[in-house]
Coordinates of C-alpha atoms and ligand atoms in Angstrom, one line a residue:
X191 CA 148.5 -79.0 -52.6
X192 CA 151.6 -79.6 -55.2
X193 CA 149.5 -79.9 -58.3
X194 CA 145.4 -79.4 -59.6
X195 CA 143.7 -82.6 -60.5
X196 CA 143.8 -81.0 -63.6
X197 CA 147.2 -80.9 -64.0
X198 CA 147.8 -84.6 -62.6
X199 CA 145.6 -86.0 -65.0
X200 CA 146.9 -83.8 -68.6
X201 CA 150.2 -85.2 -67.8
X202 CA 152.3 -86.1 -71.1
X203 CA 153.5 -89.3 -72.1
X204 CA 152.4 -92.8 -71.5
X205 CA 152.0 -92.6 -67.9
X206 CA 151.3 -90.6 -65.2
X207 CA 154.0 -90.0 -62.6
X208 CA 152.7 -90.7 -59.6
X209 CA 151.7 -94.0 -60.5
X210 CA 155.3 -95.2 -60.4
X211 CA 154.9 -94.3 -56.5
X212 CA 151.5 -96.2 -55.7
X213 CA 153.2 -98.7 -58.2
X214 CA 155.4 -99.6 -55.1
X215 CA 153.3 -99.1 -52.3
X216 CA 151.0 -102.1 -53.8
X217 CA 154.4 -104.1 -54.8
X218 CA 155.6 -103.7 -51.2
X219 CA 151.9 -104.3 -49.9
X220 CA 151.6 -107.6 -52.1
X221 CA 155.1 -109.0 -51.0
X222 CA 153.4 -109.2 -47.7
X223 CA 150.0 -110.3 -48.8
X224 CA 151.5 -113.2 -50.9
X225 CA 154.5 -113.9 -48.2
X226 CA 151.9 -114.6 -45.5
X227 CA 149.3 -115.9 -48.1
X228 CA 152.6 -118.8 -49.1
X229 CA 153.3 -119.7 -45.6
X230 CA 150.2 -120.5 -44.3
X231 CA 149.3 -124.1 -45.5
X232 CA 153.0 -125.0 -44.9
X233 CA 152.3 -123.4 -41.0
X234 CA 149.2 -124.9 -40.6
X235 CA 150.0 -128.0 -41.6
X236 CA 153.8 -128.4 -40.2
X237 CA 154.0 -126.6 -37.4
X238 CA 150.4 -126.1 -35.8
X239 CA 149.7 -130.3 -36.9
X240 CA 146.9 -129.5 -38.6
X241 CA 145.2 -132.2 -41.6
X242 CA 146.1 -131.3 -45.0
X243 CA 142.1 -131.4 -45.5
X244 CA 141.6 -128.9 -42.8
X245 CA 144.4 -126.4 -43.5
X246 CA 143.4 -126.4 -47.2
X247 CA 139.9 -125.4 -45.7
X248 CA 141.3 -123.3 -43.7
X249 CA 143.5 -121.4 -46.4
X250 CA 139.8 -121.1 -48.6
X251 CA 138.4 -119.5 -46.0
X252 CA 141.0 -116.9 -45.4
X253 CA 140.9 -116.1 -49.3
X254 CA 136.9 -115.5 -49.4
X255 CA 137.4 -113.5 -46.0
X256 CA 140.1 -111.5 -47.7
X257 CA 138.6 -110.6 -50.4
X258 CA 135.3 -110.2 -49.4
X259 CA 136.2 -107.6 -46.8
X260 CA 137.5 -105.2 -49.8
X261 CA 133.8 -104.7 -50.3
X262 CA 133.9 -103.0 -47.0
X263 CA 137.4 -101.4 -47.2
X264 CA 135.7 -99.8 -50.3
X265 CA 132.6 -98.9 -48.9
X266 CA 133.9 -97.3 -46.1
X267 CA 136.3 -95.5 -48.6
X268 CA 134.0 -93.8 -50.5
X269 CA 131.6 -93.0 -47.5
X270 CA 133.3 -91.5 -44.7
X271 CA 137.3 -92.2 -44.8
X272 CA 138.6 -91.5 -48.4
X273 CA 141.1 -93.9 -50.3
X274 CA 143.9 -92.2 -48.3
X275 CA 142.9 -93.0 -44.6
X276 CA 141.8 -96.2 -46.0
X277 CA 144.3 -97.1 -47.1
X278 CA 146.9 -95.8 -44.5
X279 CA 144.3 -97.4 -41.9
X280 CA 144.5 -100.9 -43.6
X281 CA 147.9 -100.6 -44.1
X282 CA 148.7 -100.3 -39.9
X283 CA 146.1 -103.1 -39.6
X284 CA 148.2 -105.2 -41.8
X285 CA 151.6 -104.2 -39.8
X286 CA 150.1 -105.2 -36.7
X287 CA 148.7 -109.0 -37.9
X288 CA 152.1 -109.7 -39.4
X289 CA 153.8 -108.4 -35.8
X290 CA 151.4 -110.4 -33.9
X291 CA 152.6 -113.2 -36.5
X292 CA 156.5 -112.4 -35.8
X293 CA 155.7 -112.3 -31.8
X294 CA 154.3 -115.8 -31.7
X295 CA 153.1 -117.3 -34.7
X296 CA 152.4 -120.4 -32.8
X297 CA 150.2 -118.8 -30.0
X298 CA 148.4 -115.9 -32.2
X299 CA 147.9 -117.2 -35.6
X300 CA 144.1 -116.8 -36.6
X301 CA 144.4 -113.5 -34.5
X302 CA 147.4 -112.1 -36.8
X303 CA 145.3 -113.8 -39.8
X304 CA 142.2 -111.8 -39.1
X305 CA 144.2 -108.1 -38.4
X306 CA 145.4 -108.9 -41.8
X307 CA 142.4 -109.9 -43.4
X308 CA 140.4 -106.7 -42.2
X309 CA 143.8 -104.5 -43.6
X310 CA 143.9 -105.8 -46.5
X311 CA 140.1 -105.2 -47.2
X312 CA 141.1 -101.7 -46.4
X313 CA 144.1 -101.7 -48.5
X314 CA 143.8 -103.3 -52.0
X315 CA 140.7 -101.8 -53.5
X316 CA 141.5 -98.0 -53.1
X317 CA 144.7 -97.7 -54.0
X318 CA 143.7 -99.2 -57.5
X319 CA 141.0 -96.3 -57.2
X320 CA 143.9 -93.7 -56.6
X321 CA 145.3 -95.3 -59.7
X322 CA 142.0 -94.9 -61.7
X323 CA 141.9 -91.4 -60.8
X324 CA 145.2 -90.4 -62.4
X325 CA 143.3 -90.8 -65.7
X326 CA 140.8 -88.8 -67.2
X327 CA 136.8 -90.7 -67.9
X328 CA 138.0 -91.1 -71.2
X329 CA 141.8 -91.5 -71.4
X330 CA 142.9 -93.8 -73.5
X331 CA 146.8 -94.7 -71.5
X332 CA 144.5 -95.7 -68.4
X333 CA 144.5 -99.5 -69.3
X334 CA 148.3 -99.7 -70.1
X335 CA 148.8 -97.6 -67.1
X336 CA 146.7 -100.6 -64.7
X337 CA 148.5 -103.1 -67.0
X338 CA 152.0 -101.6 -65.6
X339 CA 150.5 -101.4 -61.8
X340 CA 150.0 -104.8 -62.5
X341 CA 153.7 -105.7 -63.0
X342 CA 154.1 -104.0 -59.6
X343 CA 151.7 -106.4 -58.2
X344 CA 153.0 -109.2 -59.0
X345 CA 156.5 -108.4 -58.4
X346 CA 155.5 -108.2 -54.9
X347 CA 153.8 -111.6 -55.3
X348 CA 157.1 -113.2 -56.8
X349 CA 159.3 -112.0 -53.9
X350 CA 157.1 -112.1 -50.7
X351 CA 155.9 -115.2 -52.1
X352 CA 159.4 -116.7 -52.4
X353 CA 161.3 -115.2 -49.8
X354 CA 158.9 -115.6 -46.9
X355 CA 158.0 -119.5 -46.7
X356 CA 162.2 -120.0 -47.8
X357 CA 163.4 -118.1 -44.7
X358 CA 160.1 -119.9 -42.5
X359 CA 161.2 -123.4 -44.2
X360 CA 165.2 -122.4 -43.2
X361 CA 165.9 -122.6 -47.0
X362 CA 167.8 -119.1 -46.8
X363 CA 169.6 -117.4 -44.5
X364 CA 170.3 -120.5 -42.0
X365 CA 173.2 -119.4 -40.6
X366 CA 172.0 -115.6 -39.9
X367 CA 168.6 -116.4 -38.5
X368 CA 168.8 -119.1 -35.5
X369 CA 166.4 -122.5 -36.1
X370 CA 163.7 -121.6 -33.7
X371 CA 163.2 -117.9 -34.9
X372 CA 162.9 -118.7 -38.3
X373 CA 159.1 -118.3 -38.7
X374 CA 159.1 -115.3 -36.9
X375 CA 161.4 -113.5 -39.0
X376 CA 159.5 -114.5 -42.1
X377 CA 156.5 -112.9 -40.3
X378 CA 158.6 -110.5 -40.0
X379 CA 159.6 -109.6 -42.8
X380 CA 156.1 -108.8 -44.2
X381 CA 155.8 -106.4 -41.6
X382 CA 158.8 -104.5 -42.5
X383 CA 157.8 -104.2 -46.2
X384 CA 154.4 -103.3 -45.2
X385 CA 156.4 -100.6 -43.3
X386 CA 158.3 -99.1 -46.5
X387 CA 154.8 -99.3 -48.4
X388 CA 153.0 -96.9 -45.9
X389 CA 156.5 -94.4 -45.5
X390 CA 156.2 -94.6 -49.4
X391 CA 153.1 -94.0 -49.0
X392 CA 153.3 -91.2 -47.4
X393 CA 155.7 -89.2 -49.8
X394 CA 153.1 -90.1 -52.7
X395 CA 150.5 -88.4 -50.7
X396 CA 152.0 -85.1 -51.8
X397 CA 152.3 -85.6 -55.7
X398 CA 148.4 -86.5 -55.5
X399 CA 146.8 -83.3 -55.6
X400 CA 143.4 -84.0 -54.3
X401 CA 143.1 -87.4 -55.2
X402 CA 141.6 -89.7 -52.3
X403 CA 141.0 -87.0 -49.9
X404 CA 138.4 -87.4 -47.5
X405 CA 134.5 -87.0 -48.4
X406 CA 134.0 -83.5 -47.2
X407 CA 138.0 -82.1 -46.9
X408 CA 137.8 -78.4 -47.9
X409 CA 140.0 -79.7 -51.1
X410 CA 138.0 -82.6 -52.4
X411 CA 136.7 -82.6 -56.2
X412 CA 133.1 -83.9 -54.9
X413 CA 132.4 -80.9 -52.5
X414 CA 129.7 -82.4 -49.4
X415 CA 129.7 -81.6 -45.7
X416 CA 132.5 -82.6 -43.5
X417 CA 132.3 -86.0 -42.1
X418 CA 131.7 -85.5 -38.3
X419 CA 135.0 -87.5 -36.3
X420 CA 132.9 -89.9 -34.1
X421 CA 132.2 -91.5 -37.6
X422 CA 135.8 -91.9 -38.6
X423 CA 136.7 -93.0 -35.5
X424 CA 134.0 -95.3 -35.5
X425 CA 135.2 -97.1 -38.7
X426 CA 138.1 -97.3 -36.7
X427 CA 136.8 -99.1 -33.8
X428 CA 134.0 -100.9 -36.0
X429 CA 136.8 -102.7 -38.2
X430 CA 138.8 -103.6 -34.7
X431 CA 135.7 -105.3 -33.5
X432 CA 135.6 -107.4 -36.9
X433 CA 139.2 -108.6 -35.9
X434 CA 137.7 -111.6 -33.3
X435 CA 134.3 -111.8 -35.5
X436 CA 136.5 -112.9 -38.0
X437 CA 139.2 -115.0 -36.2
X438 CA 136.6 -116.9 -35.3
X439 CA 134.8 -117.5 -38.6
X440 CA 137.8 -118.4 -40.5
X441 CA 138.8 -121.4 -37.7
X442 CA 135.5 -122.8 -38.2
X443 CA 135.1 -123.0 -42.1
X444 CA 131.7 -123.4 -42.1
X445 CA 131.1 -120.2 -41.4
X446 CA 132.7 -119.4 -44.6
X447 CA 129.6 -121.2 -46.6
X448 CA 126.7 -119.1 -44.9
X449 CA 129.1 -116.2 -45.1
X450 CA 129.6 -116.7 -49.0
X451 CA 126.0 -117.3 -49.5
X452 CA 125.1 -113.7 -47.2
X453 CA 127.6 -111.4 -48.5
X454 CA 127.1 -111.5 -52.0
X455 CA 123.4 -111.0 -52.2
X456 CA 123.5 -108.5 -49.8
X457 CA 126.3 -106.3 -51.7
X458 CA 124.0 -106.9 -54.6
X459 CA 121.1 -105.5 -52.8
X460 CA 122.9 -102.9 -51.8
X461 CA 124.1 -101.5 -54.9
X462 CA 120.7 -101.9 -56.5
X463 CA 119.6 -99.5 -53.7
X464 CA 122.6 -97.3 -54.8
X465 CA 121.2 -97.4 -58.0
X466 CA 118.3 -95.8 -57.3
X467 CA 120.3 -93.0 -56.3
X468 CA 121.9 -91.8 -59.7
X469 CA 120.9 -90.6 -63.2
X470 CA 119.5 -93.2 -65.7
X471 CA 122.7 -92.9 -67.7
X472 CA 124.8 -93.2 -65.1
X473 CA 122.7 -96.7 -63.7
X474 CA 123.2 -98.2 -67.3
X475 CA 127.3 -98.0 -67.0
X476 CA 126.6 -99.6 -63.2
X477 CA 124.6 -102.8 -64.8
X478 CA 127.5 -102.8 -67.5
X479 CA 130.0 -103.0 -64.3
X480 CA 128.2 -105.9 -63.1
X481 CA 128.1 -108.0 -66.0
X482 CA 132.1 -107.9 -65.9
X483 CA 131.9 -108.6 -62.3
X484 CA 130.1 -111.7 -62.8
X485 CA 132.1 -112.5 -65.6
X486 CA 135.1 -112.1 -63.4
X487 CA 133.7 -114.9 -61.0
X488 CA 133.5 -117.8 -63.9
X489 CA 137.1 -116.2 -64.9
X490 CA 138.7 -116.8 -61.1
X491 CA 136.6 -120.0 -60.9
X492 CA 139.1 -121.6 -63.6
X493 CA 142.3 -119.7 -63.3
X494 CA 142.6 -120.1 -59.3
X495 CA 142.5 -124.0 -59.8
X496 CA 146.8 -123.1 -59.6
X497 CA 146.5 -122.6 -56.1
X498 CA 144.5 -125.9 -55.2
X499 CA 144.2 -128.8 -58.0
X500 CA 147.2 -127.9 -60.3
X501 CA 149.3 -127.6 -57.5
X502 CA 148.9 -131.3 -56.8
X503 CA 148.6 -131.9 -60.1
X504 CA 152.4 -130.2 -60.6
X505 CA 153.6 -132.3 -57.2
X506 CA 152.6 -135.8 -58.6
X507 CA 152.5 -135.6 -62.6
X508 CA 154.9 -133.4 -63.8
X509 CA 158.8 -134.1 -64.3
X510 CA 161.9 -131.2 -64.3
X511 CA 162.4 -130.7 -67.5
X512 CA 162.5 -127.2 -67.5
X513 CA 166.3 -126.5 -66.7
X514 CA 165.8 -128.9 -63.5
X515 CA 163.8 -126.5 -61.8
X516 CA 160.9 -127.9 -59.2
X517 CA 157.6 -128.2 -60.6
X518 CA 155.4 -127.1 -57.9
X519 CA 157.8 -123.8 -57.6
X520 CA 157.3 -123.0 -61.5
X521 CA 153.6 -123.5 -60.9
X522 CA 153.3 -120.7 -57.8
X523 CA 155.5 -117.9 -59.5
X524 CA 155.6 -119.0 -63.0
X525 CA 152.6 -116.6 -63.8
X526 CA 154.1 -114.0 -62.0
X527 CA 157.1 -113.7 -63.5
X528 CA 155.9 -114.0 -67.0
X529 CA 153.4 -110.9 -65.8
X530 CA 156.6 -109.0 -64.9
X531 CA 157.6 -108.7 -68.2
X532 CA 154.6 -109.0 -70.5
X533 CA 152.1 -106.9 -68.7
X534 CA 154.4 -103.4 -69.4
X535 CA 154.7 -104.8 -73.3
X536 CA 150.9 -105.6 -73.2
X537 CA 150.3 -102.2 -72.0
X538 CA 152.4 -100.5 -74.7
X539 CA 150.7 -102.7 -76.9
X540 CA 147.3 -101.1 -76.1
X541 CA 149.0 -98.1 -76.8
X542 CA 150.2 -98.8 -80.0
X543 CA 147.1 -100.2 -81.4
X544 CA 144.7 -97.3 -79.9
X545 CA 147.2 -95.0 -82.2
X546 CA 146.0 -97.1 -85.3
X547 CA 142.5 -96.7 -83.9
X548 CA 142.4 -100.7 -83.7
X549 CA 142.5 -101.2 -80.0
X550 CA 140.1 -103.9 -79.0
X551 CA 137.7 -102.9 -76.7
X552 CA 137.3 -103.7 -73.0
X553 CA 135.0 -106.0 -73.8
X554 CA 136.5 -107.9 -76.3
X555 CA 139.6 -107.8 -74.4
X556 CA 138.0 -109.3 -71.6
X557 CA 136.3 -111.8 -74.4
X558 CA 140.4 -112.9 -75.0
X559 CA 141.0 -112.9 -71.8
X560 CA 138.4 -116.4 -71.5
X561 CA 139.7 -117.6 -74.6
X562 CA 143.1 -117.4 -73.9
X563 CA 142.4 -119.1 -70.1
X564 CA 140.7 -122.0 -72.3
X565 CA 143.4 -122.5 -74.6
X566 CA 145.4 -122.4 -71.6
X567 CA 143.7 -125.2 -70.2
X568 CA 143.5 -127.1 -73.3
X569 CA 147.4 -126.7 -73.4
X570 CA 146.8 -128.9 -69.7
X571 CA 144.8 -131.4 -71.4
X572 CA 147.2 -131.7 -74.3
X573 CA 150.3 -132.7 -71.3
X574 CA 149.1 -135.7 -72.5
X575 CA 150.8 -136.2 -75.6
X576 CA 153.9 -136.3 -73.2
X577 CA 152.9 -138.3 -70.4
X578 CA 154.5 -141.8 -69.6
X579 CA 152.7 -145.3 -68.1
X580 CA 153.5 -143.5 -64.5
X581 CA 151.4 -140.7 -65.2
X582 CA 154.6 -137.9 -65.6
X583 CA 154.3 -135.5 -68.1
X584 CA 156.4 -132.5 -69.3
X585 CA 157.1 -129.2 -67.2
X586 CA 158.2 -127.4 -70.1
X587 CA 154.3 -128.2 -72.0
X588 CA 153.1 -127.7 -68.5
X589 CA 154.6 -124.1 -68.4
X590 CA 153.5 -123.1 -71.9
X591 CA 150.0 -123.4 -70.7
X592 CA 151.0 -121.1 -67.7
X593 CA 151.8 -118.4 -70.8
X594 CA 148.8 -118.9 -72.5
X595 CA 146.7 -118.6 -69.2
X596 CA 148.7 -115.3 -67.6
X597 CA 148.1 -113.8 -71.3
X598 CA 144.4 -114.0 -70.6
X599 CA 144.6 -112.7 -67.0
X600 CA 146.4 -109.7 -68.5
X601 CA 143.4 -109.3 -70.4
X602 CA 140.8 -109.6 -68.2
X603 CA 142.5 -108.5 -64.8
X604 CA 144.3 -105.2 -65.0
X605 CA 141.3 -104.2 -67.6
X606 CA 138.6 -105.3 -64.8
X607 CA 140.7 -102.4 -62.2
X608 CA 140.9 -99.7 -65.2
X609 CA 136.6 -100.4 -66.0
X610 CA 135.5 -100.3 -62.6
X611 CA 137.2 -97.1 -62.1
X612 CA 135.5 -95.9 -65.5
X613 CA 132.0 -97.6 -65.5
X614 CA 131.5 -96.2 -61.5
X615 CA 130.3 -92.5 -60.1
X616 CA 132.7 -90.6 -58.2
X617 CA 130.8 -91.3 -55.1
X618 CA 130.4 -95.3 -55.5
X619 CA 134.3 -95.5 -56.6
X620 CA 135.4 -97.5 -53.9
X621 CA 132.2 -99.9 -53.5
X622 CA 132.7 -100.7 -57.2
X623 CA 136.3 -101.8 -56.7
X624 CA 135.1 -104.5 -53.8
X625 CA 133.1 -105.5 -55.7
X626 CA 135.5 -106.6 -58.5
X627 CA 137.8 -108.4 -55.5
X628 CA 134.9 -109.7 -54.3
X629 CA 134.2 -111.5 -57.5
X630 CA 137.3 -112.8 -57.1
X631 CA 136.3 -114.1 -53.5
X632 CA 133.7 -116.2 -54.9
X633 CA 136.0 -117.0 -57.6
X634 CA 138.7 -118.7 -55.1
X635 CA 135.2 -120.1 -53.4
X636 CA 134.1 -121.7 -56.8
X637 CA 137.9 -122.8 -57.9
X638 CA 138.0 -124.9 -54.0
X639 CA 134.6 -126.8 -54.8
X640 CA 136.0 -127.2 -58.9
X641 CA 139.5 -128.6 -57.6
X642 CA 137.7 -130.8 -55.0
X643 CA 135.4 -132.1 -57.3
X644 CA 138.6 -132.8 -59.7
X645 CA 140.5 -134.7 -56.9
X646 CA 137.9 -137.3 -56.4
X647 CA 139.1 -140.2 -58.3
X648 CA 138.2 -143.9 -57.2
X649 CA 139.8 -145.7 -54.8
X650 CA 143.0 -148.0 -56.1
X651 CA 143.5 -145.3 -58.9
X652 CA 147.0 -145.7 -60.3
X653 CA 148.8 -141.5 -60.7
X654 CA 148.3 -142.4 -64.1
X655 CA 144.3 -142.8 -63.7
X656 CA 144.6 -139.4 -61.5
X657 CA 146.3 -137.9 -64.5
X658 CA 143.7 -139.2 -67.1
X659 CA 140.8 -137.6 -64.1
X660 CA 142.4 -134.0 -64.2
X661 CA 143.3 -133.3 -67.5
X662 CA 139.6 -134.0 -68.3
X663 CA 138.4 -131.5 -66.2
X664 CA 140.8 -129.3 -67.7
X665 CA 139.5 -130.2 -70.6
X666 CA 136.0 -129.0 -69.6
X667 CA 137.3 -125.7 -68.4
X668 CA 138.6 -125.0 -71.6
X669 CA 135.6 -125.2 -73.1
X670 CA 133.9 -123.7 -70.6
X671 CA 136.3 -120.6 -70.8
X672 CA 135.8 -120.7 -74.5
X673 CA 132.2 -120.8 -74.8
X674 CA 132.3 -117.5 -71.7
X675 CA 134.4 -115.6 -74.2
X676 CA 132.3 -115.9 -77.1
X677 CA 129.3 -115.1 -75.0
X678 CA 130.8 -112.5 -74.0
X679 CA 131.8 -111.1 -77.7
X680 CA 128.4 -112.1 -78.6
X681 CA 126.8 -110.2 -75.9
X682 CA 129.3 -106.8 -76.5
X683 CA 127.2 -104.8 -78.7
X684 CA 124.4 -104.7 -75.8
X685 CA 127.1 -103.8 -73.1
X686 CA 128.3 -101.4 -75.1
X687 CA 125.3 -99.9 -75.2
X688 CA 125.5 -99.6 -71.7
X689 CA 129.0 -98.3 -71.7
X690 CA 127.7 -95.4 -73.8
X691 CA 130.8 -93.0 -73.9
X692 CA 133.4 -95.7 -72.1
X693 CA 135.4 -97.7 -74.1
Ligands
LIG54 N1 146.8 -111.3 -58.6 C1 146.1 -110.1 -58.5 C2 146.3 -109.4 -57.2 O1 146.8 -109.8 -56.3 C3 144.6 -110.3 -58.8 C4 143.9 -110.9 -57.7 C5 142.5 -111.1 -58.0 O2 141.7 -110.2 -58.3 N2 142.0 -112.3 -57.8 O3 146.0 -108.2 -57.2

């Protein structure tokens, strides 16, 4: 082993080392969760003739499935593979759905779906674990260190995101990539990153000490007895056998609705059951982890309307006045790219302010985080000082709001990773982590039914009346974001409490 856990974590300066390395393994493992993740309602609906209804349904489902399963991927983390085999494990899952995808995208697409799904669920919540794990309980770089894994996140998201559904849509590189094999080579092309993230993956492994070893390895910090092979290899085989389980579940959508209404009570069981397990103090930090889980659910609920109701909302209301550019473009990576560059500078300035001793604490960050999203969405509501008889408002308004809302996410999200790695015991890590993406499961759930109930307006409705209908419900998520953030400032004195030592 190259270094003590000891040393790893008394590095010097504002961040450890070793997270520039897991930094890109998630940046290369995002460009190929958002790269498929962009092209699929553009498949769906153009090449496999599916209803725009249906394929929206269909893309929902996928995103609870997703995100649900990291629950599991965690779970299985912390009892018998470790966050290294996890992730490595999820990682080869994910190669193989997006080769099935290049193969025959046509032919195999709810099988290479569903070998992703289960890899991802594998993937994403332990290696923000290995991330939490560079920090000391108490260090106070750990949130501007998740802040700058964050940037890495969403870098991913901006390229795979963009690059994938161009070269699938024969937007880029036409005259390299002939017409018929375009799709494939975009399916492609998240299997190659995935590639480079588990080969740089594989070279971090060294410069982590003991971090993420298996429960039991001769090296690990929590020493226990080995874990006996037929286990391991029965993860193995048990996650394979989820594969048609849930190719099937997420072709027939309602599935998704008894399988949204099942999970989450049952994880909830669950963990109270793991809660009987641990010392008094340490079950008090656990409640405190679920109130910002819940919290996390209202918080997806509203910011996820980008992917369904502002996205039409962008395609029929807004005009180009931001340097020409295409509305519904600035309204898929327009958060991104603003993370790019102000979750670092966030980060720092958590930094900067601990040093004064006036860092806000994670819950009143998270607090900002709702208010922000609300003034976000009031900044939606406000398009209509701008907007004409036709119902077109401006892009350049329309993008402010997009600040406003991504400075709240950089409140609430990357602090959400850095708490759950603090508020959990070493043994429920990985279980904790699910559970935060699995908030954002029922978040995704929550922001379908929102925008659906949004795009409802009555028949003979001019674009203008349409406009009039959304920005009111933008309006009410404002205010619903708003009055969650002061709860949640009210309520921080008692969750401190529960925090005890954490900040
Ligand atoms: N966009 C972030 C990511 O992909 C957060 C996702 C979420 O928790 N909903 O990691």
């Amino acid at each position: 082993m190259s270094a003590t856990l000891e040393e790893i974590q008394n590095f010097k300066g504002k961040y450890p080392r070793q997270i520039w390395s897991l930094f890109f393994s998630e940046m290369w493992e995002r460009f190929c969760f958002y790269g498929m993740r962009g092209m699929l309602v553009f498949f769906m609906i153009s090449q496999l003739n599916f209803h725009e209804k249906e394929a929206n349904l269909q893309y929902g489902a996928t995103q609870a499935f997703v995100y649900a399963f990291t629950f599991i991927g965690g779970l299985f983390a912390d009892k018998i593979l470790g966050f290294r085999k996890s992730l490595f494990w999820g990682g080869l899952l994910m190669i193989v759905g997006s080769l099935i995808l290049a193969t025959d995208p046509h032919k195999f697409f709810f099988l290479g779906i569903a070998f992703t799904v289960v890899g991802t669920g594998f993937f994403k919540p332990n290696i923000s674990s290995m991330v939490g794990q560079l920090y000391k309980p108490n260090d106070s770089r750990a949130d501007a260190g998740f802040s700058l894994f964050y940037a890495g996140i969403n870098l991913g998201a901006l390229l795979g995101g963009y690059l994938c559904i161009a070269i699938g849509k024969g937007e880029l590189l036409t005259n390299v990539i002939p017409e018929g094999m375009r799709w494939n080579v975009a399916f492609g092309l998240a299997a190659i990153v995935m590639v480079i993230s588990l080969i740089n993956f594989v070279f971090t492994q060294r410069s982590l000490g003991n971090i993420g070893l298996q429960p039991g390895h001769p090296m690990a910090e929590v020493k226990s007895a080995p874990i006996p092979k037929w286990q391991e290899y029965g993860v193995y085989v048990l996650s394979l056998i989820f594969v048609p389980i849930i190719m099937v579940m997420v072709a027939k959508t309602a599935y998704t609705d008894y399988f949204m209404y099942t999970i989450g009570p049952l994880t909830l069981l669950y963990l109270f059951y793991e809660m009987t397990k641990v010392t008094s103090a340490e079950r008090k930090k656990l409640w405190a982890a679920l109130v910002f889980i819940i919290f996390s659910i209202i918080f997806w609920g509203i910011y996820e309307q980008s992917g369904g109701s502002l996205s039409i909302f962008a395609a029929k209301n807004l005009n180009k006045d931001l340097l020409g550019l295409d509305p519904n473009g600035v309204n898929n990576s327009g958060g991104a790219f603003f993370i790019i560059f102000l979750a670092p500078l966030i980060g720092l300035l958590w930094i900067w302010l601990n040093k004064r001793k006036i860092e806000p604490n994670t819950i009143i960050k998270f607090g900002l985080g709702f208010i922000f999203l609300g003034l976000g969405y009031y900044v939606l509501f406000a398009t209509r000082i701008f907007v004409n008889l036709a119902g077109i408002t401006s892009l350049n308004f329309f993008t402010l709001a997009l600040l406003i809302i991504t400075l709240g996410e950089l409140c609430l999200s990357p602090i959400g990773l850095s708490i759950m790695t603090k508020l959990s015991t070493k043994n429920l890590q990985g279980m904790m982590m699910g559970m935060w993406f699995l908030a954002s499961a029922y978040g995704q759930y929550v922001a379908g039914i929102i925008g659906a109930s949004l795009a409802t307006t009555k028949k003979g409705a001019t674009n203008y009346d349409a406009f009039i209908t959304y920005t009111d419900g933008y309006k009410q998520l404002g205010l619903y974001a708003v009055i969650a953030g002061v709860v949640l400032i009210l309520i921080s004195p008692y969750v401190k409490k529960l925090m005890q030592d954490v900040k």
